[in-house]
Amino acid sequence: MKKGIAFFALICALFIGCSKQDTPSPYTTNDSLLSRPLDPVADPIVAAGQDSFAQYIDARRVRTPEQLAIMKRFASNPTIVAAVYRDFRSYRKKNVKPDSEEVAKFLAHHKITLEELKAILEEGDRLGWSKHE
């Protein structure tokens, strides 16, 4: 009887431990942004608390506070954003990695950080610049 209860408790603990799922935040960018464009239409953001009418937020228009803070530096001169996006296009086709020497040289040449580069690429993709290659 005691073995049966211990076995049952062990099985329950196993199910509880395996049922937890870690889901990534939809607002975080990953390193694949350097090698392929973001498609905001294919990955819409579902607003929390919405009912079955499935109202979606247009991801091309929504910016998180983190993205706005990063892009604040470029607000006075948006031509820099377009130039960086255009210049990085050839690196994207090569599928570069964020820790590669090419990316480090690119960042030093344009005097930006990796986070700013990701924000610029994400902004350009949201505006549809990747479709005009």
mmCIF file of N, CA and C in Angstrom:
data_model
loop_
_atom_site.group_PDB
_atom_site.id
_atom_site.type_symbol
_atom_site.label_atom_id
_atom_site.label_comp_id
_atom_site.label_asym_id
_atom_site.label_seq_id
_atom_site.Cartn_x
_atom_site.Cartn_y
_atom_site.Cartn_z
ATOM 1 N N MET A 1 0.821 -1.188 0.000
ATOM 2 C CA MET A 1 0.000 0.000 0.000
ATOM 3 C C MET A 1 0.869 1.257 0.000
ATOM 4 N N LYS A 2 1.911 1.243 0.855
ATOM 5 C CA LYS A 2 2.799 2.405 0.925
ATOM 6 C C LYS A 2 3.566 2.565 -0.390
ATOM 7 N N LYS A 3 3.925 1.437 -1.018
ATOM 8 C CA LYS A 3 4.631 1.506 -2.299
ATOM 9 C C LYS A 3 3.718 2.073 -3.382
ATOM 10 N N GLY A 4 2.457 1.740 -3.350
ATOM 11 C CA GLY A 4 1.481 2.248 -4.322
ATOM 12 C C GLY A 4 1.296 3.746 -4.182
ATOM 13 N N ILE A 5 1.223 4.234 -2.947
ATOM 14 C CA ILE A 5 1.071 5.674 -2.719
ATOM 15 C C ILE A 5 2.338 6.414 -3.142
ATOM 16 N N ALA A 6 3.502 5.847 -2.827
ATOM 17 C CA ALA A 6 4.754 6.471 -3.214
ATOM 18 C C ALA A 6 4.887 6.502 -4.742
ATOM 19 N N PHE A 7 4.478 5.425 -5.407
ATOM 20 C CA PHE A 7 4.525 5.367 -6.866
ATOM 21 C C PHE A 7 3.575 6.398 -7.477
ATOM 22 N N PHE A 8 2.376 6.516 -6.911
ATOM 23 C CA PHE A 8 1.395 7.487 -7.388
ATOM 24 C C PHE A 8 1.909 8.920 -7.193
ATOM 25 N N ALA A 9 2.530 9.199 -6.065
ATOM 26 C CA ALA A 9 3.082 10.531 -5.796
ATOM 27 C C ALA A 9 4.223 10.844 -6.769
ATOM 28 N N LEU A 10 5.024 9.855 -7.071
ATOM 29 C CA LEU A 10 6.121 10.047 -8.004
ATOM 30 C C LEU A 10 5.606 10.352 -9.407
ATOM 31 N N ILE A 11 4.582 9.642 -9.827
ATOM 32 C CA ILE A 11 3.979 9.879 -11.148
ATOM 33 C C ILE A 11 3.356 11.272 -11.203
ATOM 34 N N CYS A 12 2.665 11.669 -10.128
ATOM 35 C CA CYS A 12 2.059 13.007 -10.095
ATOM 36 C C CYS A 12 3.134 14.087 -10.156
ATOM 37 N N ALA A 13 4.210 13.904 -9.422
ATOM 38 C CA ALA A 13 5.295 14.882 -9.436
ATOM 39 C C ALA A 13 5.928 14.960 -10.819
ATOM 40 N N LEU A 14 6.036 13.849 -11.498
ATOM 41 C CA LEU A 14 6.592 13.824 -12.842
ATOM 42 C C LEU A 14 5.709 14.592 -13.816
ATOM 43 N N PHE A 15 4.398 14.396 -13.739
ATOM 44 C CA PHE A 15 3.480 15.112 -14.627
ATOM 45 C C PHE A 15 3.482 16.609 -14.347
ATOM 46 N N ILE A 16 3.525 16.983 -13.088
ATOM 47 C CA ILE A 16 3.530 18.399 -12.739
ATOM 48 C C ILE A 16 4.826 19.057 -13.207
ATOM 49 N N GLY A 17 5.930 18.372 -13.039
ATOM 50 C CA GLY A 17 7.214 18.924 -13.458
ATOM 51 C C GLY A 17 7.343 19.057 -14.958
ATOM 52 N N CYS A 18 6.753 18.158 -15.703
ATOM 53 C CA CYS A 18 6.870 18.186 -17.166
ATOM 54 C C CYS A 18 5.833 19.086 -17.821
ATOM 55 N N SER A 19 4.830 19.523 -17.090
ATOM 56 C CA SER A 19 3.757 20.290 -17.704
ATOM 57 C C SER A 19 4.103 21.760 -17.864
ATOM 58 N N LYS A 20 5.139 22.257 -17.204
ATOM 59 C CA LYS A 20 5.509 23.651 -17.323
ATOM 60 C C LYS A 20 6.135 23.903 -18.686
ATOM 61 N N GLN A 21 5.653 24.951 -19.357
ATOM 62 C CA GLN A 21 6.180 25.302 -20.669
ATOM 63 C C GLN A 21 6.703 26.725 -20.621
ATOM 64 N N ASP A 22 7.894 26.927 -21.143
ATOM 65 C CA ASP A 22 8.469 28.258 -21.234
ATOM 66 C C ASP A 22 8.187 28.803 -22.622
ATOM 67 N N THR A 23 7.437 29.894 -22.689
ATOM 68 C CA THR A 23 7.146 30.503 -23.977
ATOM 69 C C THR A 23 7.932 31.802 -24.085
ATOM 70 N N PRO A 24 8.587 32.041 -25.207
ATOM 71 C CA PRO A 24 9.352 33.283 -25.357
ATOM 72 C C PRO A 24 8.429 34.483 -25.515
ATOM 73 N N SER A 25 8.898 35.618 -25.103
ATOM 74 C CA SER A 25 8.133 36.848 -25.238
ATOM 75 C C SER A 25 8.066 37.248 -26.708
ATOM 76 N N PRO A 26 6.904 37.698 -27.202
ATOM 77 C CA PRO A 26 6.828 38.081 -28.613
ATOM 78 C C PRO A 26 7.561 39.384 -28.910
ATOM 79 N N TYR A 27 7.970 40.114 -27.877
ATOM 80 C CA TYR A 27 8.610 41.399 -28.096
ATOM 81 C C TYR A 27 10.127 41.322 -28.135
ATOM 82 N N THR A 28 10.700 40.165 -27.872
ATOM 83 C CA THR A 28 12.146 40.062 -27.890
ATOM 84 C C THR A 28 12.619 39.719 -29.293
ATOM 85 N N THR A 29 13.736 40.289 -29.662
ATOM 86 C CA THR A 29 14.301 39.969 -30.966
ATOM 87 C C THR A 29 15.336 38.880 -30.795
ATOM 88 N N ASN A 30 15.513 38.101 -31.812
ATOM 89 C CA ASN A 30 16.521 37.050 -31.738
ATOM 90 C C ASN A 30 17.566 37.303 -32.809
ATOM 91 N N ASP A 31 18.561 36.467 -32.826
ATOM 92 C CA ASP A 31 19.676 36.679 -33.734
ATOM 93 C C ASP A 31 19.356 36.306 -35.171
ATOM 94 N N SER A 32 18.255 35.625 -35.423
ATOM 95 C CA SER A 32 17.920 35.295 -36.801
ATOM 96 C C SER A 32 17.497 36.536 -37.578
ATOM 97 N N LEU A 33 17.247 37.629 -36.878
ATOM 98 C CA LEU A 33 16.898 38.879 -37.541
ATOM 99 C C LEU A 33 18.035 39.375 -38.413
ATOM 100 N N LEU A 34 19.264 38.993 -38.084
ATOM 101 C CA LEU A 34 20.401 39.404 -38.895
ATOM 102 C C LEU A 34 20.476 38.640 -40.209
ATOM 103 N N SER A 35 19.854 37.476 -40.280
ATOM 104 C CA SER A 35 19.975 36.667 -41.486
ATOM 105 C C SER A 35 18.694 36.579 -42.309
ATOM 106 N N ARG A 36 17.557 36.899 -41.715
ATOM 107 C CA ARG A 36 16.331 36.882 -42.518
ATOM 108 C C ARG A 36 15.374 37.954 -42.016
ATOM 109 N N PRO A 37 14.595 38.550 -42.904
ATOM 110 C CA PRO A 37 13.692 39.634 -42.531
ATOM 111 C C PRO A 37 12.556 39.175 -41.622
ATOM 112 N N LEU A 38 12.091 40.093 -40.831
ATOM 113 C CA LEU A 38 10.935 39.886 -39.962
ATOM 114 C C LEU A 38 9.678 40.040 -40.804
ATOM 115 N N ASP A 39 8.675 39.217 -40.577
ATOM 116 C CA ASP A 39 7.419 39.330 -41.312
ATOM 117 C C ASP A 39 6.305 39.609 -40.312
ATOM 118 N N PRO A 40 5.967 40.891 -40.075
ATOM 119 C CA PRO A 40 4.956 41.211 -39.073
ATOM 120 C C PRO A 40 3.549 40.765 -39.450
ATOM 121 N N VAL A 41 3.287 40.590 -40.733
ATOM 122 C CA VAL A 41 1.951 40.165 -41.148
ATOM 123 C C VAL A 41 1.728 38.690 -40.811
ATOM 124 N N ALA A 42 2.759 37.874 -40.957
ATOM 125 C CA ALA A 42 2.626 36.442 -40.687
ATOM 126 C C ALA A 42 2.567 36.134 -39.194
ATOM 127 N N ASP A 43 3.080 37.025 -38.355
ATOM 128 C CA ASP A 43 3.101 36.812 -36.913
ATOM 129 C C ASP A 43 2.400 37.953 -36.189
ATOM 130 N N PRO A 44 1.062 38.031 -36.263
ATOM 131 C CA PRO A 44 0.371 39.127 -35.592
ATOM 132 C C PRO A 44 0.415 38.947 -34.075
ATOM 133 N N ILE A 45 0.324 40.048 -33.370
ATOM 134 C CA ILE A 45 0.327 40.026 -31.908
ATOM 135 C C ILE A 45 -1.121 40.028 -31.438
ATOM 136 N N VAL A 46 -1.504 39.022 -30.684
ATOM 137 C CA VAL A 46 -2.861 38.945 -30.159
ATOM 138 C C VAL A 46 -2.911 39.768 -28.881
ATOM 139 N N ALA A 47 -3.853 40.683 -28.814
ATOM 140 C CA ALA A 47 -3.984 41.524 -27.632
ATOM 141 C C ALA A 47 -4.517 40.709 -26.467
ATOM 142 N N ALA A 48 -3.939 40.934 -25.298
ATOM 143 C CA ALA A 48 -4.378 40.216 -24.102
ATOM 144 C C ALA A 48 -5.784 40.655 -23.723
ATOM 145 N N GLY A 49 -6.592 39.706 -23.334
ATOM 146 C CA GLY A 49 -7.944 40.014 -22.892
ATOM 147 C C GLY A 49 -8.957 40.116 -24.014
ATOM 148 N N GLN A 50 -8.586 39.793 -25.219
ATOM 149 C CA GLN A 50 -9.531 39.864 -26.327
ATOM 150 C C GLN A 50 -10.414 38.612 -26.327
ATOM 151 N N ASP A 51 -11.607 38.770 -26.825
ATOM 152 C CA ASP A 51 -12.529 37.641 -26.870
ATOM 153 C C ASP A 51 -12.443 36.925 -28.213
ATOM 154 N N SER A 52 -13.464 36.172 -28.535
ATOM 155 C CA SER A 52 -13.425 35.326 -29.726
ATOM 156 C C SER A 52 -13.506 36.102 -31.038
ATOM 157 N N PHE A 53 -13.665 37.419 -30.985
ATOM 158 C CA PHE A 53 -13.692 38.190 -32.224
ATOM 159 C C PHE A 53 -12.314 38.279 -32.859
ATOM 160 N N ALA A 54 -11.284 37.863 -32.125
ATOM 161 C CA ALA A 54 -9.896 37.790 -32.615
ATOM 162 C C ALA A 54 -9.423 39.124 -33.181
ATOM 163 N N GLN A 55 -9.540 40.159 -32.381
ATOM 164 C CA GLN A 55 -9.031 41.457 -32.796
ATOM 165 C C GLN A 55 -7.524 41.446 -32.622
ATOM 166 N N TYR A 56 -6.826 41.841 -33.643
ATOM 167 C CA TYR A 56 -5.374 41.809 -33.633
ATOM 168 C C TYR A 56 -4.813 43.227 -33.667
ATOM 169 N N ILE A 57 -3.644 43.350 -33.104
ATOM 170 C CA ILE A 57 -2.907 44.598 -33.168
ATOM 171 C C ILE A 57 -2.007 44.515 -34.386
ATOM 172 N N ASP A 58 -1.989 45.544 -35.178
ATOM 173 C CA ASP A 58 -1.141 45.559 -36.365
ATOM 174 C C ASP A 58 0.306 45.722 -35.922
ATOM 175 N N ALA A 59 1.097 44.682 -36.084
ATOM 176 C CA ALA A 59 2.484 44.685 -35.619
ATOM 177 C C ALA A 59 3.344 45.673 -36.391
ATOM 178 N N ARG A 60 2.877 46.119 -37.559
ATOM 179 C CA ARG A 60 3.647 47.107 -38.312
ATOM 180 C C ARG A 60 3.556 48.492 -37.687
ATOM 181 N N ARG A 61 2.585 48.690 -36.820
ATOM 182 C CA ARG A 61 2.365 50.004 -36.218
ATOM 183 C C ARG A 61 2.778 50.080 -34.748
ATOM 184 N N VAL A 62 2.860 48.956 -34.062
ATOM 185 C CA VAL A 62 3.112 48.937 -32.625
ATOM 186 C C VAL A 62 4.610 48.890 -32.352
ATOM 187 N N ARG A 63 5.050 49.723 -31.436
ATOM 188 C CA ARG A 63 6.442 49.722 -31.000
ATOM 189 C C ARG A 63 6.457 49.593 -29.480
ATOM 190 N N THR A 64 7.342 48.762 -28.979
ATOM 191 C CA THR A 64 7.469 48.619 -27.533
ATOM 192 C C THR A 64 8.292 49.786 -26.991
ATOM 193 N N PRO A 65 8.204 50.067 -25.702
ATOM 194 C CA PRO A 65 9.025 51.146 -25.131
ATOM 195 C C PRO A 65 10.522 50.911 -25.313
ATOM 196 N N GLU A 66 10.943 49.649 -25.288
ATOM 197 C CA GLU A 66 12.353 49.340 -25.488
ATOM 198 C C GLU A 66 12.797 49.714 -26.910
ATOM 199 N N GLN A 67 11.956 49.375 -27.899
ATOM 200 C CA GLN A 67 12.289 49.704 -29.283
ATOM 201 C C GLN A 67 12.321 51.217 -29.490
ATOM 202 N N LEU A 68 11.373 51.919 -28.885
ATOM 203 C CA LEU A 68 11.344 53.371 -29.016
ATOM 204 C C LEU A 68 12.566 54.014 -28.376
ATOM 205 N N ALA A 69 13.009 53.478 -27.246
ATOM 206 C CA ALA A 69 14.194 54.022 -26.577
ATOM 207 C C ALA A 69 15.444 53.820 -27.422
ATOM 208 N N ILE A 70 15.551 52.672 -28.060
ATOM 209 C CA ILE A 70 16.715 52.406 -28.913
ATOM 210 C C ILE A 70 16.690 53.299 -30.148
ATOM 211 N N MET A 71 15.541 53.455 -30.755
ATOM 212 C CA MET A 71 15.438 54.229 -31.993
ATOM 213 C C MET A 71 15.398 55.742 -31.751
ATOM 214 N N LYS A 72 15.324 56.168 -30.486
ATOM 215 C CA LYS A 72 15.257 57.596 -30.167
ATOM 216 C C LYS A 72 16.479 58.347 -30.695
ATOM 217 N N ARG A 73 17.621 57.703 -30.684
ATOM 218 C CA ARG A 73 18.865 58.317 -31.174
ATOM 219 C C ARG A 73 18.761 58.704 -32.647
ATOM 220 N N PHE A 74 18.004 57.952 -33.422
ATOM 221 C CA PHE A 74 17.916 58.166 -34.864
ATOM 222 C C PHE A 74 16.695 58.994 -35.267
ATOM 223 N N ALA A 75 15.953 59.496 -34.304
ATOM 224 C CA ALA A 75 14.720 60.229 -34.613
ATOM 225 C C ALA A 75 14.985 61.522 -35.367
ATOM 226 N N SER A 76 16.115 62.173 -35.110
ATOM 227 C CA SER A 76 16.393 63.443 -35.776
ATOM 228 C C SER A 76 16.932 63.255 -37.194
ATOM 229 N N ASN A 77 17.463 62.080 -37.503
ATOM 230 C CA ASN A 77 18.028 61.839 -38.837
ATOM 231 C C ASN A 77 17.656 60.428 -39.319
ATOM 232 N N PRO A 78 16.456 60.271 -39.864
ATOM 233 C CA PRO A 78 16.028 58.931 -40.302
ATOM 234 C C PRO A 78 16.770 58.408 -41.525
ATOM 235 N N THR A 79 17.512 59.247 -42.218
ATOM 236 C CA THR A 79 18.273 58.766 -43.371
ATOM 237 C C THR A 79 19.385 57.810 -42.939
ATOM 238 N N ILE A 80 19.856 57.956 -41.695
ATOM 239 C CA ILE A 80 20.861 57.030 -41.167
ATOM 240 C C ILE A 80 20.279 55.628 -41.088
ATOM 241 N N VAL A 81 19.027 55.543 -40.652
ATOM 242 C CA VAL A 81 18.356 54.239 -40.535
ATOM 243 C C VAL A 81 18.266 53.580 -41.909
ATOM 244 N N ALA A 82 17.869 54.340 -42.906
ATOM 245 C CA ALA A 82 17.755 53.790 -44.259
ATOM 246 C C ALA A 82 19.121 53.375 -44.800
ATOM 247 N N ALA A 83 20.150 54.172 -44.523
ATOM 248 C CA ALA A 83 21.489 53.847 -45.014
ATOM 249 C C ALA A 83 22.042 52.585 -44.354
ATOM 250 N N VAL A 84 21.843 52.451 -43.047
ATOM 251 C CA VAL A 84 22.325 51.256 -42.340
ATOM 252 C C VAL A 84 21.586 50.025 -42.847
ATOM 253 N N TYR A 85 20.281 50.128 -43.004
ATOM 254 C CA TYR A 85 19.490 48.998 -43.498
ATOM 255 C C TYR A 85 19.958 48.585 -44.894
ATOM 256 N N ARG A 86 20.157 49.565 -45.762
ATOM 257 C CA ARG A 86 20.606 49.282 -47.128
ATOM 258 C C ARG A 86 22.012 48.668 -47.145
ATOM 259 N N ASP A 87 22.906 49.197 -46.315
ATOM 260 C CA ASP A 87 24.278 48.690 -46.289
ATOM 261 C C ASP A 87 24.370 47.285 -45.714
ATOM 262 N N PHE A 88 23.469 46.941 -44.801
ATOM 263 C CA PHE A 88 23.525 45.613 -44.177
ATOM 264 C C PHE A 88 22.865 44.544 -45.041
ATOM 265 N N ARG A 89 22.204 44.928 -46.107
ATOM 266 C CA ARG A 89 21.488 43.980 -46.964
ATOM 267 C C ARG A 89 22.402 42.873 -47.498
ATOM 268 N N SER A 90 23.621 43.218 -47.899
ATOM 269 C CA SER A 90 24.535 42.203 -48.437
ATOM 270 C C SER A 90 24.984 41.228 -47.345
ATOM 271 N N TYR A 91 25.131 41.694 -46.112
ATOM 272 C CA TYR A 91 25.499 40.803 -45.017
ATOM 273 C C TYR A 91 24.355 39.841 -44.689
ATOM 274 N N ARG A 92 23.145 40.316 -44.811
ATOM 275 C CA ARG A 92 21.981 39.469 -44.534
ATOM 276 C C ARG A 92 21.906 38.316 -45.524
ATOM 277 N N LYS A 93 22.258 38.585 -46.754
ATOM 278 C CA LYS A 93 22.226 37.534 -47.772
ATOM 279 C C LYS A 93 23.281 36.469 -47.511
ATOM 280 N N LYS A 94 24.358 36.839 -46.807
ATOM 281 C CA LYS A 94 25.425 35.889 -46.475
ATOM 282 C C LYS A 94 25.119 35.085 -45.217
ATOM 283 N N ASN A 95 24.009 35.372 -44.532
ATOM 284 C CA ASN A 95 23.631 34.706 -43.281
ATOM 285 C C ASN A 95 24.723 34.843 -42.219
ATOM 286 N N VAL A 96 25.115 36.067 -41.930
ATOM 287 C CA VAL A 96 26.164 36.302 -40.938
ATOM 288 C C VAL A 96 25.646 36.036 -39.530
ATOM 289 N N LYS A 97 26.560 35.755 -38.633
ATOM 290 C CA LYS A 97 26.245 35.539 -37.218
ATOM 291 C C LYS A 97 26.562 36.824 -36.458
ATOM 292 N N PRO A 98 25.875 37.091 -35.350
ATOM 293 C CA PRO A 98 26.090 38.351 -34.625
ATOM 294 C C PRO A 98 27.481 38.494 -34.031
ATOM 295 N N ASP A 99 28.174 37.390 -33.785
ATOM 296 C CA ASP A 99 29.503 37.485 -33.194
ATOM 297 C C ASP A 99 30.615 37.391 -34.248
ATOM 298 N N SER A 100 30.263 37.515 -35.519
ATOM 299 C CA SER A 100 31.272 37.407 -36.579
ATOM 300 C C SER A 100 32.062 38.709 -36.700
ATOM 301 N N GLU A 101 33.202 38.592 -37.322
ATOM 302 C CA GLU A 101 34.085 39.741 -37.502
ATOM 303 C C GLU A 101 33.481 40.755 -38.467
ATOM 304 N N GLU A 102 32.737 40.284 -39.457
ATOM 305 C CA GLU A 102 32.097 41.182 -40.423
ATOM 306 C C GLU A 102 31.104 42.114 -39.738
ATOM 307 N N VAL A 103 30.321 41.549 -38.835
ATOM 308 C CA VAL A 103 29.329 42.354 -38.121
ATOM 309 C C VAL A 103 30.030 43.360 -37.213
ATOM 310 N N ALA A 104 31.108 42.948 -36.558
ATOM 311 C CA ALA A 104 31.853 43.860 -35.689
ATOM 312 C C ALA A 104 32.413 45.036 -36.493
ATOM 313 N N LYS A 105 32.945 44.771 -37.674
ATOM 314 C CA LYS A 105 33.458 45.841 -38.529
ATOM 315 C C LYS A 105 32.336 46.763 -38.988
ATOM 316 N N PHE A 106 31.203 46.165 -39.335
ATOM 317 C CA PHE A 106 30.048 46.954 -39.770
ATOM 318 C C PHE A 106 29.576 47.877 -38.654
ATOM 319 N N LEU A 107 29.483 47.347 -37.444
ATOM 320 C CA LEU A 107 29.039 48.148 -36.298
ATOM 321 C C LEU A 107 30.019 49.279 -36.011
ATOM 322 N N ALA A 108 31.311 48.991 -36.099
ATOM 323 C CA ALA A 108 32.320 50.025 -35.851
ATOM 324 C C ALA A 108 32.275 51.095 -36.938
ATOM 325 N N HIS A 109 32.081 50.689 -38.179
ATOM 326 C CA HIS A 109 32.034 51.644 -39.292
ATOM 327 C C HIS A 109 30.847 52.589 -39.163
ATOM 328 N N HIS A 110 29.695 52.052 -38.785
ATOM 329 C CA HIS A 110 28.484 52.871 -38.672
ATOM 330 C C HIS A 110 28.284 53.469 -37.278
ATOM 331 N N LYS A 111 29.156 53.120 -36.350
ATOM 332 C CA LYS A 111 29.120 53.642 -34.975
ATOM 333 C C LYS A 111 27.774 53.383 -34.303
ATOM 334 N N ILE A 112 27.349 52.120 -34.378
ATOM 335 C CA ILE A 112 26.116 51.693 -33.722
ATOM 336 C C ILE A 112 26.399 50.432 -32.929
ATOM 337 N N THR A 113 25.442 50.058 -32.059
ATOM 338 C CA THR A 113 25.576 48.829 -31.280
ATOM 339 C C THR A 113 24.774 47.720 -31.959
ATOM 340 N N LEU A 114 24.965 46.503 -31.481
ATOM 341 C CA LEU A 114 24.230 45.367 -32.039
ATOM 342 C C LEU A 114 22.730 45.515 -31.791
ATOM 343 N N GLU A 115 22.349 46.022 -30.624
ATOM 344 C CA GLU A 115 20.927 46.230 -30.323
ATOM 345 C C GLU A 115 20.317 47.274 -31.258
ATOM 346 N N GLU A 116 21.080 48.339 -31.555
ATOM 347 C CA GLU A 116 20.589 49.343 -32.491
ATOM 348 C C GLU A 116 20.468 48.774 -33.898
ATOM 349 N N LEU A 117 21.408 47.935 -34.293
ATOM 350 C CA LEU A 117 21.328 47.292 -35.602
ATOM 351 C C LEU A 117 20.085 46.419 -35.693
ATOM 352 N N LYS A 118 19.821 45.634 -34.661
ATOM 353 C CA LYS A 118 18.633 44.790 -34.667
ATOM 354 C C LYS A 118 17.364 45.632 -34.728
ATOM 355 N N ALA A 119 17.350 46.740 -33.994
ATOM 356 C CA ALA A 119 16.175 47.617 -34.017
ATOM 357 C C ALA A 119 15.988 48.245 -35.398
ATOM 358 N N ILE A 120 17.084 48.619 -36.041
ATOM 359 C CA ILE A 120 16.998 49.205 -37.382
ATOM 360 C C ILE A 120 16.501 48.169 -38.387
ATOM 361 N N LEU A 121 17.020 46.952 -38.303
ATOM 362 C CA LEU A 121 16.574 45.898 -39.226
ATOM 363 C C LEU A 121 15.100 45.571 -39.001
ATOM 364 N N GLU A 122 14.697 45.516 -37.739
ATOM 365 C CA GLU A 122 13.296 45.230 -37.430
ATOM 366 C C GLU A 122 12.391 46.350 -37.930
ATOM 367 N N GLU A 123 12.811 47.593 -37.747
ATOM 368 C CA GLU A 123 12.029 48.733 -38.217
ATOM 369 C C GLU A 123 11.907 48.722 -39.738
ATOM 370 N N GLY A 124 13.010 48.466 -40.432
ATOM 371 C CA GLY A 124 12.958 48.406 -41.890
ATOM 372 C C GLY A 124 12.079 47.280 -42.403
ATOM 373 N N ASP A 125 12.142 46.137 -41.729
ATOM 374 C CA ASP A 125 11.294 45.010 -42.127
ATOM 375 C C ASP A 125 9.826 45.334 -41.907
ATOM 376 N N ARG A 126 9.528 46.003 -40.807
ATOM 377 C CA ARG A 126 8.134 46.371 -40.535
ATOM 378 C C ARG A 126 7.610 47.364 -41.559
ATOM 379 N N LEU A 127 8.477 48.230 -42.043
ATOM 380 C CA LEU A 127 8.066 49.212 -43.044
ATOM 381 C C LEU A 127 8.040 48.644 -44.459
ATOM 382 N N GLY A 128 8.445 47.387 -44.612
ATOM 383 C CA GLY A 128 8.368 46.717 -45.900
ATOM 384 C C GLY A 128 9.577 46.905 -46.784
ATOM 385 N N TRP A 129 10.691 47.351 -46.232
ATOM 386 C CA TRP A 129 11.889 47.573 -47.045
ATOM 387 C C TRP A 129 12.500 46.277 -47.552
ATOM 388 N N SER A 130 12.260 45.164 -46.895
ATOM 389 C CA SER A 130 12.852 43.898 -47.329
ATOM 390 C C SER A 130 12.204 43.369 -48.607
ATOM 391 N N LYS A 131 11.015 43.843 -48.916
ATOM 392 C CA LYS A 131 10.316 43.383 -50.108
ATOM 393 C C LYS A 131 10.818 44.078 -51.372
ATOM 394 N N HIS A 132 11.627 45.124 -51.212
ATOM 395 C CA HIS A 132 12.103 45.902 -52.372
ATOM 396 C C HIS A 132 13.566 45.635 -52.662
ATOM 397 N N GLU A 133 13.989 44.398 -52.509
ATOM 398 C CA GLU A 133 15.398 44.062 -52.737
ATOM 399 C C GLU A 133 15.659 43.775 -54.178
#
